Coordinates of N, CA and C in Angstrom, one line a residue:
M1 N -17.3 -23.7 -60.3 CA -16.0 -23.3 -60.5 C -15.3 -23.0 -59.1
T2 N -14.1 -23.4 -59.0 CA -13.4 -23.1 -57.7 C -12.4 -22.1 -57.9
A3 N -11.8 -21.6 -56.8 CA -10.8 -20.6 -56.9 C -9.6 -21.2 -57.7
P4 N -9.1 -20.4 -58.7 CA -8.0 -20.9 -59.5 C -6.7 -20.9 -58.7
E5 N -5.8 -21.9 -59.1 CA -4.5 -21.9 -58.5 C -3.5 -21.7 -59.7
I6 N -2.4 -21.1 -59.4 CA -1.5 -20.8 -60.5 C -0.2 -21.6 -60.2
T7 N 0.5 -21.9 -61.3 CA 1.8 -22.7 -61.1 C 2.9 -21.7 -60.7
P8 N 4.0 -22.3 -60.2 CA 5.1 -21.4 -59.8 C 5.6 -20.5 -60.9
E9 N 5.6 -21.1 -62.1 CA 6.1 -20.3 -63.3 C 5.1 -19.1 -63.6
E10 N 3.8 -19.4 -63.5 CA 2.8 -18.3 -63.6 C 3.0 -17.3 -62.6
Q11 N 3.3 -17.7 -61.3 CA 3.5 -16.7 -60.2 C 4.7 -15.8 -60.5
V12 N 5.8 -16.4 -61.1 CA 6.9 -15.6 -61.4 C 6.6 -14.6 -62.5
E13 N 5.8 -15.0 -63.5 CA 5.4 -14.1 -64.6 C 4.5 -13.0 -64.1
L14 N 3.5 -13.4 -63.2 CA 2.6 -12.4 -62.6 C 3.4 -11.4 -61.8
D15 N 4.3 -11.8 -61.0 CA 5.1 -10.9 -60.2 C 5.8 -9.9 -61.1
K16 N 6.5 -10.4 -62.1 CA 7.2 -9.6 -63.1 C 6.3 -8.5 -63.7
A17 N 5.1 -9.0 -64.2 CA 4.2 -8.1 -64.8 C 3.7 -7.0 -63.9
L18 N 3.4 -7.4 -62.6 CA 2.9 -6.4 -61.7 C 4.0 -5.4 -61.3
Y19 N 5.3 -5.9 -61.1 CA 6.4 -4.9 -60.9 C 6.6 -4.0 -62.1
D20 N 6.5 -4.6 -63.3 CA 6.7 -3.7 -64.5 C 5.6 -2.7 -64.6
A21 N 4.4 -3.0 -64.2 CA 3.3 -2.1 -64.2 C 3.4 -1.1 -63.1
L22 N 4.0 -1.5 -61.9 CA 4.0 -0.6 -60.7 C 5.2 0.4 -60.8
N23 N 6.3 0.0 -61.4 CA 7.5 0.9 -61.4 C 7.2 2.3 -62.0
P24 N 6.5 2.5 -63.1 CA 6.2 3.9 -63.5 C 5.4 4.6 -62.5
L25 N 4.4 4.0 -61.8 CA 3.6 4.6 -60.8 C 4.5 5.0 -59.6
V26 N 5.4 4.2 -59.2 CA 6.3 4.5 -58.1 C 7.2 5.7 -58.5
A27 N 7.7 5.7 -59.7 CA 8.5 6.8 -60.2 C 7.7 8.1 -60.2
A28 N 6.5 8.0 -60.6 CA 5.7 9.3 -60.6 C 5.4 9.8 -59.2
V29 N 5.1 8.8 -58.3 CA 4.8 9.2 -56.9 C 6.1 9.9 -56.3
R30 N 7.2 9.2 -56.5 CA 8.5 9.8 -56.0 C 8.8 11.1 -56.6
S31 N 8.6 11.3 -57.8 CA 8.9 12.5 -58.5 C 8.0 13.6 -58.0
R32 N 6.7 13.4 -57.8 CA 5.8 14.4 -57.2 C 6.2 14.7 -55.8
E33 N 6.6 13.7 -55.0 CA 6.9 14.0 -53.6 C 8.2 14.7 -53.4
T34 N 9.2 14.4 -54.3 CA 10.5 15.0 -54.1 C 10.8 16.2 -55.0
G35 N 10.0 16.3 -56.1 CA 10.3 17.3 -57.1 C 11.5 16.9 -58.0
L36 N 12.1 15.7 -57.8 CA 13.2 15.3 -58.6 C 12.7 14.5 -59.8
P37 N 13.4 14.5 -60.9 CA 13.0 13.7 -62.0 C 12.9 12.2 -61.7
A38 N 12.1 11.5 -62.4 CA 11.8 10.1 -62.2 C 13.1 9.3 -62.2
E39 N 14.0 9.6 -63.1 CA 15.2 8.8 -63.1 C 16.1 8.9 -61.9
R40 N 15.8 9.9 -61.0 CA 16.6 10.0 -59.8 C 15.8 9.6 -58.6
M41 N 14.7 8.8 -58.8 CA 13.9 8.3 -57.7 C 14.7 7.5 -56.6
W42 N 15.7 6.9 -57.0 CA 16.4 6.0 -56.1 C 17.5 6.9 -55.3
D43 N 17.6 8.1 -55.6 CA 18.6 9.0 -54.9 C 17.9 9.6 -53.7
A44 N 17.5 8.8 -52.8 CA 16.8 9.2 -51.6 C 17.0 8.2 -50.5
D45 N 16.5 8.6 -49.3 CA 16.6 7.7 -48.2 C 15.8 6.4 -48.6
P46 N 16.4 5.2 -48.4 CA 15.7 3.9 -48.7 C 14.3 3.8 -48.1
I47 N 14.1 4.3 -46.9 CA 12.8 4.2 -46.3 C 11.8 5.0 -47.1
E48 N 12.2 6.2 -47.5 CA 11.3 7.1 -48.3 C 10.9 6.4 -49.7
V49 N 11.9 5.8 -50.3 CA 11.7 5.1 -51.6 C 10.7 3.9 -51.3
A50 N 11.0 3.1 -50.3 CA 10.1 2.0 -50.0 C 8.7 2.4 -49.7
L51 N 8.5 3.6 -48.9 CA 7.2 4.1 -48.7 C 6.5 4.6 -49.9
S52 N 7.3 5.1 -50.9 CA 6.7 5.5 -52.2 C 6.1 4.2 -52.9
A53 N 6.9 3.2 -52.8 CA 6.5 1.9 -53.4 C 5.2 1.4 -52.7
L54 N 5.2 1.5 -51.4 CA 4.0 1.1 -50.7 C 2.8 1.9 -51.1
A55 N 3.0 3.2 -51.2 CA 1.9 4.1 -51.6 C 1.4 3.7 -53.0
A56 N 2.3 3.4 -53.9 CA 1.8 2.9 -55.2 C 1.1 1.6 -55.2
W57 N 1.5 0.7 -54.3 CA 0.8 -0.6 -54.2 C -0.6 -0.3 -53.6
K58 N -0.8 0.7 -52.8 CA -2.1 1.1 -52.2 C -3.0 1.5 -53.4
V59 N -2.5 2.3 -54.3 CA -3.3 2.7 -55.5 C -3.7 1.5 -56.3
V60 N -2.8 0.6 -56.5 CA -3.1 -0.6 -57.2 C -4.1 -1.4 -56.5
D61 N -4.0 -1.5 -55.2 CA -4.9 -2.3 -54.4 C -6.3 -1.7 -54.5
V62 N -6.5 -0.4 -54.5 CA -7.8 0.2 -54.6 C -8.4 -0.1 -56.0
E63 N -7.5 0.0 -57.0 CA -8.0 -0.3 -58.4 C -8.4 -1.8 -58.6
V64 N -7.6 -2.6 -58.0 CA -7.9 -4.1 -58.1 C -9.3 -4.4 -57.4
R65 N -9.5 -3.8 -56.2 CA -10.8 -3.9 -55.6 C -12.0 -3.4 -56.4
R66 N -11.8 -2.3 -57.0 CA -12.8 -1.7 -57.9 C -13.1 -2.6 -59.1
L67 N -12.0 -3.0 -59.7 CA -12.2 -3.9 -60.9 C -12.8 -5.3 -60.5
T68 N -12.4 -5.8 -59.3 CA -13.0 -7.0 -58.8 C -14.5 -6.9 -58.6
A69 N -14.9 -5.8 -58.0 CA -16.3 -5.5 -57.7 C -17.0 -5.4 -59.1
Q70 N -16.4 -4.8 -60.0 CA -17.0 -4.7 -61.4 C -17.1 -6.1 -62.0
A71 N -16.1 -6.9 -61.9 CA -16.2 -8.3 -62.4 C -17.3 -9.1 -61.7
A72 N -17.4 -8.9 -60.4 CA -18.5 -9.6 -59.7 C -19.9 -9.1 -60.1
A73 N -20.0 -7.8 -60.3 CA -21.3 -7.3 -60.8 C -21.6 -7.8 -62.2
T74 N -20.6 -7.8 -63.0 CA -20.9 -8.3 -64.4 C -21.3 -9.8 -64.3
A75 N -20.6 -10.6 -63.5 CA -21.0 -12.0 -63.4 C -22.5 -12.1 -62.8
G76 N -22.8 -11.3 -61.8 CA -24.1 -11.3 -61.3 C -25.2 -10.8 -62.3
S77 N -24.8 -9.9 -63.1 CA -25.8 -9.4 -64.1 C -26.1 -10.5 -65.2
Y78 N -25.2 -11.4 -65.3 CA -25.4 -12.6 -66.2 C -26.1 -13.7 -65.5
G79 N -26.3 -13.6 -64.2 CA -27.1 -14.6 -63.5 C -26.3 -15.4 -62.5
A80 N -25.0 -15.1 -62.3 CA -24.2 -15.8 -61.3 C -24.8 -15.5 -59.9
S81 N -24.8 -16.5 -59.1 CA -25.3 -16.4 -57.7 C -24.1 -16.0 -56.7
Y82 N -24.5 -15.6 -55.5 CA -23.5 -15.3 -54.5 C -22.7 -16.6 -54.2
E83 N -23.3 -17.7 -54.3 CA -22.6 -19.0 -54.0 C -21.5 -19.2 -55.0
Q84 N -21.8 -18.9 -56.3 CA -20.8 -19.1 -57.4 C -19.7 -18.0 -57.2
L85 N -20.1 -16.8 -56.9 CA -19.1 -15.8 -56.7 C -18.1 -16.1 -55.6
G86 N -18.7 -16.6 -54.5 CA -17.9 -17.0 -53.3 C -17.0 -18.2 -53.6
A87 N -17.5 -19.2 -54.4 CA -16.7 -20.3 -54.7 C -15.4 -19.9 -55.5
V88 N -15.6 -19.0 -56.5 CA -14.5 -18.5 -57.3 C -13.5 -17.7 -56.4
W89 N -14.0 -17.0 -55.4 CA -13.2 -16.1 -54.6 C -12.6 -16.9 -53.4
G90 N -13.1 -18.1 -53.2 CA -12.6 -18.9 -52.0 C -13.3 -18.5 -50.7
I91 N -14.5 -18.0 -50.8 CA -15.2 -17.5 -49.6 C -16.6 -18.1 -49.6
T92 N -17.3 -17.9 -48.5 CA -18.7 -18.5 -48.5 C -19.6 -17.6 -49.3
R93 N -20.8 -18.1 -49.5 CA -21.9 -17.3 -50.1 C -22.1 -16.0 -49.3
Q94 N -22.2 -16.2 -48.0 CA -22.4 -15.0 -47.2 C -21.3 -14.0 -47.3
G95 N -20.1 -14.5 -47.4 CA -18.9 -13.7 -47.5 C -18.9 -12.9 -48.8
A96 N -19.4 -13.6 -49.9 CA -19.5 -12.9 -51.2 C -20.6 -11.8 -51.1
R97 N -21.7 -12.1 -50.5 CA -22.8 -11.1 -50.4 C -22.3 -9.9 -49.6
K98 N -21.5 -10.1 -48.6 CA -20.9 -9.0 -47.8 C -19.9 -8.2 -48.6
K99 N -19.1 -8.9 -49.3 CA -18.0 -8.3 -50.1 C -18.5 -7.5 -51.3
W100 N -19.6 -8.0 -52.0 CA -20.1 -7.4 -53.1 C -21.7 -7.3 -53.0
P101 N -22.2 -6.5 -52.1 CA -23.6 -6.5 -51.8 C -24.5 -6.2 -52.9
D102 N -24.1 -5.5 -53.9 CA -25.0 -5.2 -55.1 C -24.7 -6.0 -56.3
A103 N -23.9 -7.0 -56.2 CA -23.5 -7.8 -57.4 C -24.6 -8.6 -58.0
V104 N -25.4 -9.2 -57.1 CA -26.5 -10.1 -57.6 C -27.8 -9.4 -57.3
R105 N -28.6 -9.3 -58.3 CA -29.9 -8.7 -58.1 C -30.9 -9.8 -58.1
R106 N -31.8 -9.7 -57.1 CA -32.9 -10.7 -57.0 C -34.0 -10.2 -57.9
P107 N -34.5 -11.0 -58.8 CA -35.6 -10.5 -59.6 C -36.9 -10.3 -58.7
T108 N -37.5 -9.1 -58.9 CA -38.7 -8.8 -58.2 C -39.8 -9.5 -58.8
P109 N -40.6 -10.3 -58.0 CA -41.7 -11.0 -58.6 C -42.8 -10.0 -59.1
V110 N -43.3 -10.3 -60.3 CA -44.3 -9.5 -60.9 C -45.6 -9.8 -60.3
T111 N -46.3 -8.9 -59.8 CA -47.6 -9.1 -59.2 C -48.6 -8.7 -60.3
A112 N -49.6 -9.5 -60.5 CA -50.6 -9.1 -61.5 C -51.2 -7.8 -61.2
D113 N -51.6 -7.0 -62.2 CA -52.1 -5.7 -62.1 C -53.2 -5.6 -63.1
A114 N -54.2 -4.8 -62.8 CA -55.3 -4.5 -63.7 C -55.7 -3.1 -63.6
R115 N -56.0 -2.5 -64.8 CA -56.4 -1.1 -64.8 C -57.6 -0.9 -65.8
T116 N -58.4 0.0 -65.5 CA -59.5 0.3 -66.4 C -59.3 1.6 -67.2
L117 N -59.7 1.5 -68.4 CA -59.5 2.6 -69.3 C -60.9 3.0 -69.8
A118 N -61.3 4.2 -69.6 CA -62.6 4.7 -70.1 C -62.4 5.8 -71.2
L119 N -62.7 5.5 -72.4 CA -62.6 6.5 -73.5 C -63.7 6.4 -74.5
F120 N -64.1 7.5 -75.1 CA -65.1 7.5 -76.2 C -66.4 6.7 -75.9
G121 N -66.8 6.8 -74.6 CA -68.0 6.1 -74.2 C -67.9 4.6 -73.9
G122 N -66.7 4.1 -74.1 CA -66.5 2.6 -73.9 C -65.5 2.4 -72.8
T123 N -65.2 1.1 -72.4 CA -64.2 0.8 -71.4 C -63.4 -0.3 -71.9
A124 N -62.2 -0.4 -71.3 CA -61.3 -1.5 -71.6 C -60.6 -1.8 -70.3
E125 N -60.4 -3.1 -70.1 CA -59.7 -3.6 -68.9 C -58.3 -4.0 -69.4
L126 N -57.3 -3.3 -68.8 CA -55.9 -3.7 -69.1 C -55.4 -4.7 -68.0
V127 N -54.9 -5.8 -68.4 CA -54.5 -6.8 -67.4 C -53.1 -7.2 -67.6
Q128 N -52.3 -7.3 -66.5 CA -50.9 -7.7 -66.5 C -50.9 -9.2 -66.1
A129 N -50.2 -10.0 -66.9 CA -50.0 -11.4 -66.6 C -48.9 -11.5 -65.6
S130 N -48.7 -12.7 -65.0 CA -47.6 -12.9 -64.0 C -46.3 -12.9 -64.7
S131 N -46.2 -13.0 -66.1 CA -45.0 -12.9 -66.8 C -44.6 -11.4 -66.9
G132 N -45.5 -10.5 -66.6 CA -45.2 -9.1 -66.7 C -45.8 -8.5 -68.0
D133 N -46.2 -9.3 -69.0 CA -46.8 -8.8 -70.2 C -48.2 -8.3 -69.9
W134 N -48.7 -7.4 -70.8 CA -50.0 -6.8 -70.7 C -50.9 -7.2 -71.8
S135 N -52.2 -7.3 -71.6 CA -53.2 -7.5 -72.6 C -54.4 -6.6 -72.3
W136 N -55.5 -6.7 -73.1 CA -56.7 -5.9 -72.8 C -57.9 -6.6 -73.4
T137 N -59.0 -6.3 -72.8 CA -60.3 -6.6 -73.3 C -61.2 -5.3 -73.2
G138 N -62.0 -5.1 -74.2 CA -62.8 -3.9 -74.2 C -64.2 -4.0 -74.7
K139 N -65.0 -3.0 -74.4 CA -66.4 -2.9 -74.9 C -66.6 -1.5 -75.3
G140 N -66.8 -1.3 -76.6 CA -67.0 0.0 -77.2 C -68.4 0.6 -76.8
A141 N -68.5 1.9 -77.1 CA -69.8 2.5 -76.8 C -70.9 2.0 -77.7
D142 N -70.6 1.4 -78.8 CA -71.6 0.8 -79.7 C -71.9 -0.6 -79.3
G143 N -71.4 -1.1 -78.2 CA -71.7 -2.5 -77.8 C -70.7 -3.5 -78.3
A144 N -69.8 -3.2 -79.2 CA -68.9 -4.2 -79.8 C -67.8 -4.5 -78.7
S145 N -67.5 -5.8 -78.6 CA -66.4 -6.2 -77.7 C -65.2 -6.8 -78.5
S146 N -64.1 -6.6 -77.8 CA -62.9 -7.1 -78.5 C -61.8 -7.4 -77.4
M147 N -60.7 -8.0 -77.8 CA -59.6 -8.2 -76.9 C -58.3 -8.1 -77.7
A148 N -57.2 -8.1 -77.1 CA -55.9 -8.0 -77.8 C -55.9 -9.1 -78.8
G149 N -55.7 -8.7 -80.1 CA -55.8 -9.7 -81.2 C -54.8 -10.8 -81.1
D150 N -55.2 -12.0 -81.5 CA -54.3 -13.1 -81.6 C -53.4 -13.4 -80.4
G151 N -54.0 -13.2 -79.3 CA -53.3 -13.4 -78.0 C -52.1 -12.4 -77.9
A152 N -52.2 -11.3 -78.5 CA -51.1 -10.3 -78.4 C -50.8 -9.9 -77.0
R153 N -49.5 -9.7 -76.7 CA -49.1 -9.3 -75.4 C -48.2 -8.1 -75.6
Y154 N -48.3 -7.1 -74.7 CA -47.6 -5.9 -74.8 C -46.6 -5.7 -73.6
A155 N -45.5 -5.1 -73.8 CA -44.5 -5.0 -72.8 C -44.9 -4.0 -71.7
T156 N -45.7 -3.0 -72.0 CA -46.0 -2.0 -71.0 C -47.6 -1.8 -71.0
A157 N -48.0 -1.3 -69.9 CA -49.5 -0.9 -69.8 C -49.8 0.2 -70.8
E158 N -48.9 1.1 -71.0 CA -49.1 2.2 -71.9 C -49.3 1.6 -73.4
E159 N -48.6 0.6 -73.7 CA -48.7 0.1 -75.1 C -50.0 -0.7 -75.2
A160 N -50.4 -1.4 -74.2 CA -51.7 -2.1 -74.2 C -52.8 -1.0 -74.3
A161 N -52.7 0.1 -73.5 CA -53.7 1.1 -73.5 C -53.8 1.8 -74.8
A162 N -52.7 2.0 -75.5 CA -52.8 2.6 -76.9 C -53.6 1.7 -77.8
H163 N -53.4 0.4 -77.8 CA -54.2 -0.5 -78.7 C -55.6 -0.6 -78.3
A164 N -55.9 -0.6 -77.0 CA -57.3 -0.6 -76.5 C -58.0 0.7 -76.8
G165 N -57.2 1.8 -76.7 CA -57.8 3.1 -77.0 C -58.2 3.2 -78.5
A166 N -57.3 2.7 -79.3 CA -57.7 2.7 -80.8 C -59.0 1.9 -81.0
F167 N -59.1 0.8 -80.4 CA -60.4 0.0 -80.5 C -61.6 0.8 -80.0
L168 N -61.4 1.5 -78.8 CA -62.5 2.2 -78.3 C -62.9 3.4 -79.2
K169 N -61.9 4.1 -79.7 CA -62.1 5.2 -80.7 C -62.9 4.7 -81.9
G170 N -62.6 3.5 -82.4 CA -63.2 3.0 -83.6 C -64.7 2.6 -83.3
H171 N -65.0 2.4 -82.0 CA -66.4 2.0 -81.7 C -67.1 3.0 -80.8
A172 N -66.8 4.3 -81.0 CA -67.4 5.4 -80.3 C -68.7 5.8 -81.0
L173 N -69.6 6.4 -80.2 CA -70.8 6.9 -80.7 C -70.6 8.4 -81.0
D174 N -71.3 8.9 -82.0 CA -71.2 10.3 -82.3 C -72.1 11.0 -81.3
T175 N -72.2 12.3 -81.3 CA -73.0 13.1 -80.3 C -74.5 12.8 -80.4
S176 N -75.0 12.2 -81.5 CA -76.4 11.8 -81.5 C -76.7 10.4 -81.0
G177 N -75.6 9.7 -80.6 CA -75.7 8.4 -80.0 C -75.6 7.3 -81.1
R178 N -75.2 7.6 -82.3 CA -75.0 6.6 -83.4 C -73.6 6.3 -83.6
P179 N -73.3 5.0 -84.0 CA -71.9 4.6 -84.3 C -71.3 5.4 -85.4

């Protein structure tokens, strides 16, 4: 996608919409600065009125920048790259990264992890796959072995540990050493 271009007619409509949106803000700024009612905003030095309009455009500029950053972050959260953001904005990938540094998140690679769980006289090995999912294999105190059933995968190590712990509890020995 490239930077959009608008027609002259669309430009006229955009200008009108922006001025219509800006006028109440200019009136409010003038009213606060002078203490005069909004309908008398033009009863002042033209420089002061023009500066009030400029101050209102500054407020709009800040809000447009905030909303633009929000739109870039939203696009980035859906998977847009800095190259795509830059193309839409008419700047380079590097320019987009500088303009919206937090818009695109790089996925952090999942590194495999393994943990050992010792409960009820048995042990279980919790293993994280490169996909980030967890599974387990275990050996109960009674010698029985098992693993996550039917290739089950768990979203967290805690969830895998809960399932492994239930297996270990079911295969514990009582205090006399019997299952």
